[in-house]
Amino acid sequence: MLRSSCPHSPAYRGLWLSRGTDPLQVRPNGPTPLGQRILDALEHRPGLLVIVSDGWDNAPPGLAGEVLRVWRRKLDPGGEVGIVHVNPVYDADRFDVRRLSPMVPTAGIRDAEDLPALVELARFAEGRTGLGELRTYLEDRAARR
């Protein structure tokens, strides 16, 4: 699942690999054309693209990583589009989560409610926010608990 938001509006646009529009009807089915859906999302030049994936890119293998590499190096070297990959699947062989690309930060996620905090941490890791902003965000989040 990809989540993108436009810098000019806070609208959410969910882009499911199944190309369906109802998240309750989404079911896993065969190879995942993740690279193509990332291209679909980047066409809209969102302010932030959140990719939720297990890190396996297999239709064709490596396309998502290559799309992200070319996007970061050639098409958006200034980093106008924030990209974050969150992975709910732990890779026991590597004691880590599988990354799509070294060009975007990847964070493991266990609970969906942690998504906003993980995205904020990834934005900090990528240099999109400063320590003060991160600290304020985390203090506000802790105060709400």
mmCIF file of N, CA, C and O in Angstrom, residues 54-106:
data_model
loop_
_atom_site.group_PDB
_atom_site.id
_atom_site.type_symbol
_atom_site.label_atom_id
_atom_site.label_comp_id
_atom_site.label_asym_id
_atom_site.label_seq_id
_atom_site.Cartn_x
_atom_site.Cartn_y
_atom_site.Cartn_z
ATOM 1 N N ASP A 54 6.359 -5.305 2.628
ATOM 2 C CA ASP A 54 7.233 -6.264 3.295
ATOM 3 C C ASP A 54 8.660 -6.226 2.746
ATOM 4 O O ASP A 54 9.529 -6.966 3.192
ATOM 5 N N GLY A 55 8.913 -5.362 1.777
ATOM 6 C CA GLY A 55 10.258 -5.217 1.227
ATOM 7 C C GLY A 55 10.572 -6.161 0.084
ATOM 8 O O GLY A 55 11.636 -6.074 -0.514
ATOM 9 N N TRP A 56 9.658 -7.051 -0.243
ATOM 10 C CA TRP A 56 9.863 -7.952 -1.383
ATOM 11 C C TRP A 56 9.319 -7.262 -2.622
ATOM 12 O O TRP A 56 8.183 -6.838 -2.669
ATOM 13 N N ASP A 57 10.143 -7.162 -3.605
ATOM 14 C CA ASP A 57 9.836 -6.445 -4.843
ATOM 15 C C ASP A 57 10.052 -7.446 -5.969
ATOM 16 O O ASP A 57 11.188 -7.746 -6.311
ATOM 17 N N ASN A 58 8.967 -7.990 -6.533
ATOM 18 C CA ASN A 58 9.144 -9.141 -7.408
ATOM 19 C C ASN A 58 8.404 -9.110 -8.739
ATOM 20 O O ASN A 58 8.217 -10.143 -9.360
ATOM 21 N N ALA A 59 7.974 -7.956 -9.195
ATOM 22 C CA ALA A 59 7.247 -7.943 -10.474
ATOM 23 C C ALA A 59 7.616 -6.715 -11.296
ATOM 24 O O ALA A 59 6.842 -5.788 -11.364
ATOM 25 N N PRO A 60 8.733 -6.653 -11.931
ATOM 26 C CA PRO A 60 9.882 -7.570 -11.869
ATOM 27 C C PRO A 60 10.759 -7.281 -10.651
ATOM 28 O O PRO A 60 10.695 -6.203 -10.076
ATOM 29 N N PRO A 61 11.607 -8.255 -10.294
ATOM 30 C CA PRO A 61 12.471 -8.082 -9.124
ATOM 31 C C PRO A 61 13.351 -6.839 -9.253
ATOM 32 O O PRO A 61 13.951 -6.592 -10.293
ATOM 33 N N GLY A 62 13.387 -6.056 -8.178
ATOM 34 C CA GLY A 62 14.259 -4.888 -8.130
ATOM 35 C C GLY A 62 13.717 -3.612 -8.740
ATOM 36 O O GLY A 62 14.357 -2.572 -8.651
ATOM 37 N N LEU A 63 12.537 -3.639 -9.361
ATOM 38 C CA LEU A 63 12.024 -2.442 -10.025
ATOM 39 C C LEU A 63 11.758 -1.310 -9.027
ATOM 40 O O LEU A 63 12.115 -0.156 -9.287
ATOM 41 N N ALA A 64 11.170 -1.617 -7.891
ATOM 42 C CA ALA A 64 10.872 -0.569 -6.905
ATOM 43 C C ALA A 64 12.164 0.114 -6.454
ATOM 44 O O ALA A 64 12.237 1.342 -6.388
ATOM 45 N N GLY A 65 13.181 -0.662 -6.154
ATOM 46 C CA GLY A 65 14.462 -0.094 -5.740
ATOM 47 C C GLY A 65 15.071 0.774 -6.823
ATOM 48 O O GLY A 65 15.632 1.841 -6.545
ATOM 49 N N GLU A 66 14.965 0.340 -8.058
ATOM 50 C CA GLU A 66 15.514 1.113 -9.174
ATOM 51 C C GLU A 66 14.718 2.397 -9.391
ATOM 52 O O GLU A 66 15.295 3.460 -9.652
ATOM 53 N N VAL A 67 13.398 2.334 -9.282
ATOM 54 C CA VAL A 67 12.564 3.530 -9.404
ATOM 55 C C VAL A 67 12.964 4.539 -8.328
ATOM 56 O O VAL A 67 13.156 5.726 -8.608
ATOM 57 N N LEU A 68 13.125 4.068 -7.103
ATOM 58 C CA LEU A 68 13.496 4.958 -6.008
ATOM 59 C C LEU A 68 14.887 5.544 -6.211
ATOM 60 O O LEU A 68 15.122 6.723 -5.943
ATOM 61 N N ARG A 69 15.828 4.744 -6.703
ATOM 62 C CA ARG A 69 17.186 5.227 -6.965
ATOM 63 C C ARG A 69 17.186 6.325 -8.027
ATOM 64 O O ARG A 69 17.758 7.396 -7.828
ATOM 65 N N VAL A 70 16.524 6.064 -9.145
ATOM 66 C CA VAL A 70 16.485 7.048 -10.231
ATOM 67 C C VAL A 70 15.745 8.303 -9.779
ATOM 68 O O VAL A 70 16.164 9.427 -10.078
ATOM 69 N N TRP A 71 14.652 8.129 -9.054
ATOM 70 C CA TRP A 71 13.894 9.282 -8.579
ATOM 71 C C TRP A 71 14.777 10.178 -7.706
ATOM 72 O O TRP A 71 14.845 11.384 -7.911
ATOM 73 N N ARG A 72 15.452 9.572 -6.728
ATOM 74 C CA ARG A 72 16.276 10.353 -5.804
ATOM 75 C C ARG A 72 17.489 10.981 -6.502
ATOM 76 O O ARG A 72 17.832 12.118 -6.251
ATOM 77 N N ARG A 73 18.151 10.226 -7.346
ATOM 78 C CA ARG A 73 19.397 10.726 -7.952
ATOM 79 C C ARG A 73 19.180 11.637 -9.151
ATOM 80 O O ARG A 73 19.912 12.593 -9.337
ATOM 81 N N LYS A 74 18.196 11.340 -9.972
ATOM 82 C CA LYS A 74 18.044 12.054 -11.244
ATOM 83 C C LYS A 74 16.847 13.000 -11.299
ATOM 84 O O LYS A 74 16.950 14.095 -11.829
ATOM 85 N N LEU A 75 15.691 12.571 -10.804
ATOM 86 C CA LEU A 75 14.462 13.334 -10.983
ATOM 87 C C LEU A 75 14.133 14.250 -9.813
ATOM 88 O O LEU A 75 13.448 15.255 -9.989
ATOM 89 N N ASP A 76 14.595 13.918 -8.617
ATOM 90 C CA ASP A 76 14.302 14.738 -7.439
ATOM 91 C C ASP A 76 15.522 14.787 -6.519
ATOM 92 O O ASP A 76 15.446 14.425 -5.345
ATOM 93 N N PRO A 77 16.662 15.233 -7.046
ATOM 94 C CA PRO A 77 17.869 15.246 -6.209
ATOM 95 C C PRO A 77 17.771 16.205 -5.023
ATOM 96 O O PRO A 77 18.466 16.025 -4.030
ATOM 97 N N GLY A 78 16.901 17.203 -5.116
ATOM 98 C CA GLY A 78 16.700 18.134 -4.009
ATOM 99 C C GLY A 78 15.830 17.581 -2.905
ATOM 100 O O GLY A 78 15.683 18.187 -1.846
ATOM 101 N N GLY A 79 15.210 16.433 -3.149
ATOM 102 C CA GLY A 79 14.378 15.794 -2.134
ATOM 103 C C GLY A 79 13.092 16.518 -1.823
ATOM 104 O O GLY A 79 12.637 16.522 -0.686
ATOM 105 N N GLU A 80 12.464 17.095 -2.857
ATOM 106 C CA GLU A 80 11.183 17.785 -2.627
ATOM 107 C C GLU A 80 10.096 16.822 -2.164
ATOM 108 O O GLU A 80 9.217 17.203 -1.406
ATOM 109 N N VAL A 81 10.135 15.601 -2.653
ATOM 110 C CA VAL A 81 9.168 14.578 -2.252
ATOM 111 C C VAL A 81 9.790 13.736 -1.145
ATOM 112 O O VAL A 81 10.817 13.103 -1.343
ATOM 113 N N GLY A 82 9.154 13.768 0.028
ATOM 114 C CA GLY A 82 9.600 12.905 1.112
ATOM 115 C C GLY A 82 9.122 11.490 0.853
ATOM 116 O O GLY A 82 7.966 11.282 0.480
ATOM 117 N N ILE A 83 10.010 10.519 1.022
ATOM 118 C CA ILE A 83 9.643 9.115 0.817
ATOM 119 C C ILE A 83 10.086 8.325 2.039
ATOM 120 O O ILE A 83 11.230 8.426 2.472
ATOM 121 N N VAL A 84 9.156 7.544 2.592
ATOM 122 C CA VAL A 84 9.420 6.711 3.746
ATOM 123 C C VAL A 84 8.864 5.320 3.462
ATOM 124 O O VAL A 84 7.757 5.188 2.934
ATOM 125 N N HIS A 85 9.622 4.297 3.798
ATOM 126 C CA HIS A 85 9.158 2.918 3.661
ATOM 127 C C HIS A 85 8.987 2.345 5.063
ATOM 128 O O HIS A 85 9.907 2.388 5.873
ATOM 129 N N VAL A 86 7.783 1.842 5.360
ATOM 130 C CA VAL A 86 7.556 1.138 6.623
ATOM 131 C C VAL A 86 7.243 -0.317 6.309
ATOM 132 O O VAL A 86 6.516 -0.626 5.378
ATOM 133 N N ASN A 87 7.848 -1.194 7.101
ATOM 134 C CA ASN A 87 7.772 -2.622 6.829
ATOM 135 C C ASN A 87 7.261 -3.345 8.070
ATOM 136 O O ASN A 87 7.897 -3.297 9.117
ATOM 137 N N PRO A 88 6.121 -4.032 7.954
ATOM 138 C CA PRO A 88 5.579 -4.753 9.099
ATOM 139 C C PRO A 88 6.145 -6.164 9.283
ATOM 140 O O PRO A 88 5.733 -6.879 10.183
ATOM 141 N N VAL A 89 7.114 -6.559 8.434
ATOM 142 C CA VAL A 89 7.623 -7.932 8.459
ATOM 143 C C VAL A 89 9.099 -7.942 8.877
ATOM 144 O O VAL A 89 9.933 -7.294 8.255
ATOM 145 N N TYR A 90 9.402 -8.696 9.907
ATOM 146 C CA TYR A 90 10.764 -8.833 10.406
ATOM 147 C C TYR A 90 11.486 -9.921 9.627
ATOM 148 O O TYR A 90 10.964 -11.022 9.440
ATOM 149 N N ASP A 91 12.706 -9.642 9.168
ATOM 150 C CA ASP A 91 13.520 -10.617 8.441
ATOM 151 C C ASP A 91 14.461 -11.291 9.440
ATOM 152 O O ASP A 91 15.496 -10.729 9.822
ATOM 153 N N ALA A 92 14.104 -12.479 9.884
ATOM 154 C CA ALA A 92 14.861 -13.176 10.927
ATOM 155 C C ALA A 92 16.281 -13.533 10.482
ATOM 156 O O ALA A 92 17.185 -13.607 11.319
ATOM 157 N N ASP A 93 16.502 -13.732 9.189
ATOM 158 C CA ASP A 93 17.850 -14.074 8.714
ATOM 159 C C ASP A 93 18.830 -12.914 8.897
ATOM 160 O O ASP A 93 20.013 -13.127 9.151
ATOM 161 N N ARG A 94 18.337 -11.687 8.755
ATOM 162 C CA ARG A 94 19.213 -10.517 8.856
ATOM 163 C C ARG A 94 18.998 -9.732 10.141
ATOM 164 O O ARG A 94 19.631 -8.711 10.342
ATOM 165 N N PHE A 95 18.081 -10.170 10.986
ATOM 166 C CA PHE A 95 17.754 -9.475 12.230
ATOM 167 C C PHE A 95 17.383 -8.012 11.964
ATOM 168 O O PHE A 95 17.833 -7.102 12.646
ATOM 169 N N ASP A 96 16.589 -7.808 10.964
ATOM 170 C CA ASP A 96 16.215 -6.465 10.546
ATOM 171 C C ASP A 96 14.962 -6.563 9.677
ATOM 172 O O ASP A 96 14.440 -7.639 9.454
ATOM 173 N N VAL A 97 14.507 -5.424 9.176
ATOM 174 C CA VAL A 97 13.446 -5.421 8.182
ATOM 175 C C VAL A 97 14.084 -5.264 6.808
ATOM 176 O O VAL A 97 15.132 -4.636 6.673
ATOM 177 N N ARG A 98 13.475 -5.839 5.808
ATOM 178 C CA ARG A 98 13.986 -5.759 4.443
ATOM 179 C C ARG A 98 13.712 -4.364 3.890
ATOM 180 O O ARG A 98 12.618 -3.849 3.983
ATOM 181 N N ARG A 99 14.736 -3.776 3.293
ATOM 182 C CA ARG A 99 14.613 -2.443 2.697
ATOM 183 C C ARG A 99 14.311 -2.570 1.215
ATOM 184 O O ARG A 99 14.748 -3.510 0.572
ATOM 185 N N LEU A 100 13.595 -1.592 0.682
ATOM 186 C CA LEU A 100 13.378 -1.532 -0.766
ATOM 187 C C LEU A 100 14.574 -0.904 -1.457
ATOM 188 O O LEU A 100 14.924 -1.279 -2.570
ATOM 189 N N SER A 101 15.174 0.076 -0.780
ATOM 190 C CA SER A 101 16.263 0.835 -1.386
ATOM 191 C C SER A 101 17.055 1.549 -0.301
ATOM 192 O O SER A 101 16.455 2.046 0.660
ATOM 193 N N PRO A 102 18.367 1.663 -0.493
ATOM 194 C CA PRO A 102 19.141 2.472 0.447
ATOM 195 C C PRO A 102 18.872 3.969 0.277
ATOM 196 O O PRO A 102 19.306 4.781 1.081
ATOM 197 N N MET A 103 18.113 4.334 -0.757
ATOM 198 C CA MET A 103 17.823 5.738 -1.045
ATOM 199 C C MET A 103 16.704 6.313 -0.177
ATOM 200 O O MET A 103 16.499 7.519 -0.167
ATOM 201 N N VAL A 104 15.948 5.454 0.517
ATOM 202 C CA VAL A 104 14.858 5.941 1.369
ATOM 203 C C VAL A 104 14.955 5.270 2.737
ATOM 204 O O VAL A 104 15.344 4.106 2.844
ATOM 205 N N PRO A 105 14.592 6.000 3.794
ATOM 206 C CA PRO A 105 14.623 5.387 5.121
ATOM 207 C C PRO A 105 13.536 4.318 5.247
ATOM 208 O O PRO A 105 12.441 4.477 4.723
ATOM 209 N N THR A 106 13.884 3.235 5.942
ATOM 210 C CA THR A 106 12.945 2.143 6.193
ATOM 211 C C THR A 106 12.843 1.944 7.697
ATOM 212 O O THR A 106 13.851 1.926 8.387
#
